[in-house]
PDB file of C-alpha atoms in Angstrom:
ATOM      1  CA  MET E  37       9.568  -5.282   3.621  1.00 51.00           C
ATOM      2  CA  ASP E  38       7.589  -3.437   6.832  1.00 58.00           C
ATOM      3  CA  ASN E  39       4.556  -5.242   7.152  1.00 60.00           C
ATOM      4  CA  SER E  40       3.465  -2.960  10.393  1.00 90.00           C
ATOM      5  CA  PHE E  41      -0.183  -1.998   9.168  1.00 91.00           C
ATOM      6  CA  TYR E  42       1.427   1.345   7.799  1.00 91.00           C
ATOM      7  CA  GLY E  43       3.421  -0.510   5.298  1.00 93.00           C
ATOM      8  CA  GLN E  44       0.929  -2.579   4.118  1.00 96.00           C
ATOM      9  CA  LEU E  45      -1.086   0.261   3.621  1.00 96.00           C
ATOM     10  CA  ASN E  46       1.892   1.987   1.707  1.00 95.00           C
ATOM     11  CA  VAL E  47       2.071  -1.328  -0.715  1.00 97.00           C
ATOM     12  CA  PHE E  48      -1.554  -1.705  -1.178  1.00 97.00           C
ATOM     13  CA  GLN E  49      -1.629   2.336  -2.159  1.00 97.00           C
ATOM     14  CA  THR E  50       1.576   2.222  -4.568  1.00 97.00           C
ATOM     15  CA  ILE E  51      -0.402  -1.042  -5.652  1.00 97.00           C
ATOM     16  CA  ALA E  52      -2.966   0.339  -6.599  1.00 97.00           C
ATOM     17  CA  GLN E  53      -1.416   3.568  -8.405  1.00 96.00           C
ATOM     18  CA  GLU E  54       0.701   1.646 -10.639  1.00 96.00           C
ATOM     19  CA  GLY E  55      -1.703  -1.477 -11.887  1.00 95.00           C
ATOM     20  CA  SER E  56       0.186  -4.078 -10.448  1.00 95.00           C
ATOM     21  CA  ILE E  57       2.323  -5.532  -7.746  1.00 95.00           C
ATOM     22  CA  SER E  58       5.495  -6.192  -9.799  1.00 95.00           C
ATOM     23  CA  ALA E  59       5.690  -2.228 -11.134  1.00 97.00           C
ATOM     24  CA  ALA E  60       5.015  -1.091  -7.031  1.00 97.00           C
ATOM     25  CA  ALA E  61       7.315  -3.778  -6.046  1.00 97.00           C
ATOM     26  CA  ARG E  62       9.815  -1.609  -8.101  1.00 98.00           C
ATOM     27  CA  LYS E  63       8.740   1.956  -7.057  1.00 97.00           C
ATOM     28  CA  LEU E  64       9.596   0.837  -3.123  1.00 97.00           C
ATOM     29  CA  GLU E  65      12.491  -1.683  -4.431  1.00 97.00           C
ATOM     30  CA  ILE E  66      11.535  -4.797  -2.631  1.00 97.00           C
ATOM     31  CA  GLY E  67      10.892  -8.066  -3.729  1.00 97.00           C
ATOM     32  CA  VAL E  68       7.269  -8.815  -5.558  1.00 96.00           C
ATOM     33  CA  PRO E  69       6.965 -12.104  -3.635  1.00 97.00           C
ATOM     34  CA  SER E  70       7.076  -9.285  -0.383  1.00 96.00           C
ATOM     35  CA  ALA E  71       4.652  -6.412  -1.488  1.00 96.00           C
ATOM     36  CA  SER E  72       2.390  -9.801  -2.280  1.00 96.00           C
ATOM     37  CA  GLN E  73       2.611 -11.062   1.120  1.00 96.00           C
ATOM     38  CA  SER E  74       1.760  -6.862   2.514  1.00 96.00           C
ATOM     39  CA  LEU E  75      -1.085  -7.645   0.739  1.00 97.00           C
ATOM     40  CA  LYS E  76      -2.685 -11.223   1.227  1.00 97.00           C
ATOM     41  CA  LEU E  77      -1.896  -9.437   4.934  1.00 96.00           C
ATOM     42  CA  LEU E  78      -4.012  -6.020   4.797  1.00 97.00           C
ATOM     43  CA  GLU E  79      -6.767  -8.563   3.055  1.00 97.00           C
ATOM     44  CA  GLN E  80      -6.542 -11.518   6.043  1.00 96.00           C
ATOM     45  CA  LYS E  81      -6.415  -7.916   8.466  1.00 95.00           C
ATOM     46  CA  ILE E  82      -9.380  -5.888   6.794  1.00 95.00           C
ATOM     47  CA  GLY E  83     -11.213  -9.867   6.318  1.00 97.00           C
ATOM     48  CA  VAL E  84     -11.874  -8.498   1.993  1.00 97.00           C
ATOM     49  CA  PRO E  85     -10.497  -8.673  -1.089  1.00 98.00           C
ATOM     50  CA  LEU E  86      -8.855  -5.352  -2.249  1.00 98.00           C
ATOM     51  CA  PHE E  87      -7.912  -6.727  -5.791  1.00 98.00           C
ATOM     52  CA  HIS E  88      -9.507  -8.663  -8.346  1.00 96.00           C
ATOM     53  CA  ARG E  89      -6.650 -10.152  -9.898  1.00 92.00           C
ATOM     54  CA  THR E  90      -6.768 -12.453 -13.145  1.00 88.00           C
ATOM     55  CA  THR E  91      -2.808 -13.344 -14.886  1.00 84.00           C
ATOM     56  CA  ARG E  92      -2.662  -9.856 -16.626  1.00 84.00           C
ATOM     57  CA  ASN E  93      -4.070  -7.588 -14.208  1.00 87.00           C
ATOM     58  CA  ILE E  94      -5.147  -5.858 -11.548  1.00 94.00           C
ATOM     59  CA  GLN E  95      -8.434  -4.147  -9.866  1.00 96.00           C
ATOM     60  CA  LEU E  96      -9.488  -2.363  -7.357  1.00 97.00           C
ATOM     61  CA  THR E  97     -12.530  -3.945  -5.378  1.00 98.00           C
ATOM     62  CA  ASP E  98     -14.772  -1.422  -4.441  1.00 98.00           C
ATOM     63  CA  ALA E  99     -13.824  -2.294  -1.225  1.00 97.00           C
ATOM     64  CA  GLY E 100      -9.946  -1.295  -2.424  1.00 98.00           C
ATOM     65  CA  ARG E 101     -11.526   2.033  -4.193  1.00 97.00           C
ATOM     66  CA  GLN E 102     -13.173   3.250  -0.191  1.00 97.00           C
ATOM     67  CA  LEU E 103      -9.856   2.307   1.814  1.00 97.00           C
ATOM     68  CA  LEU E 104      -7.635   3.397  -0.809  1.00 97.00           C
ATOM     69  CA  GLU E 105      -9.846   6.952  -0.761  1.00 96.00           C
ATOM     70  CA  ARG E 106      -9.733   7.090   3.118  1.00 94.00           C
ATOM     71  CA  THR E 107      -6.335   6.273   3.506  1.00 93.00           C
ATOM     72  CA  GLU E 108      -5.036   8.195   0.787  1.00 91.00           C
ATOM     73  CA  GLN E 109      -4.730  11.589   2.585  1.00 92.00           C
ATOM     74  CA  ALA E 110      -3.840  10.455   6.129  1.00 92.00           C
ATOM     75  CA  MET E 111      -1.064   8.577   4.498  1.00 91.00           C
ATOM     76  CA  ALA E 112       0.570  11.184   2.575  1.00 91.00           C
ATOM     77  CA  THR E 113       0.138  12.696   6.359  1.00 93.00           C
ATOM     78  CA  LEU E 114       1.945  10.547   7.503  1.00 88.00           C
ATOM     79  CA  THR E 115       4.446   9.864   5.440  1.00 86.00           C
ATOM     80  CA  LYS E 116       4.981  13.934   5.489  1.00 91.00           C
ATOM     81  CA  HIS E 117       5.578  14.004   9.188  1.00 89.00           C
ATOM     82  CA  LEU E 118       7.730  10.200   9.821  1.00 87.00           C
ATOM     83  CA  LYS E 119      10.302  12.188   7.420  1.00 88.00           C
ATOM     84  CA  LYS E 120      10.228  15.704   9.232  1.00 90.00           C
ATOM     85  CA  CYS E 121      11.288  13.017  12.333  1.00 90.00           C
ATOM     86  CA  ARG E 122      13.525  11.772   9.982  1.00 86.00           C
ATOM     87  CA  ILE E 123      15.488  14.913   9.380  1.00 86.00           C
ATOM     88  CA  LEU E 124      15.215  16.175  13.403  1.00 85.00           C
ATOM     89  CA  VAL E 125      16.671  13.428  14.225  1.00 87.00           C
ATOM     90  CA  SER E 126      19.945  12.862  12.156  1.00 85.00           C
ATOM     91  CA  LYS E 127      20.635  16.342  12.943  1.00 77.00           C
TER      92      LYS E 127
END
């Protein structure tokens, strides 16, 4: 798993979209421990919890909602440009 800031944000956003760490891990084709570790590292980097967790549920905190809102468009743009770069390099 890519534990760069970009990779951590990608995991965070996928968890928020999918509603669970295990569903996000499946979608990203990584292990649940890797997804959990990425989220933990991001929360440590930011200094606040991004989700309220129970054994059956995971919900965004206020900080998590703000981060999601403020990064969704930037991440979508960055992902689009990275794909374009990969296509150019592969030609």
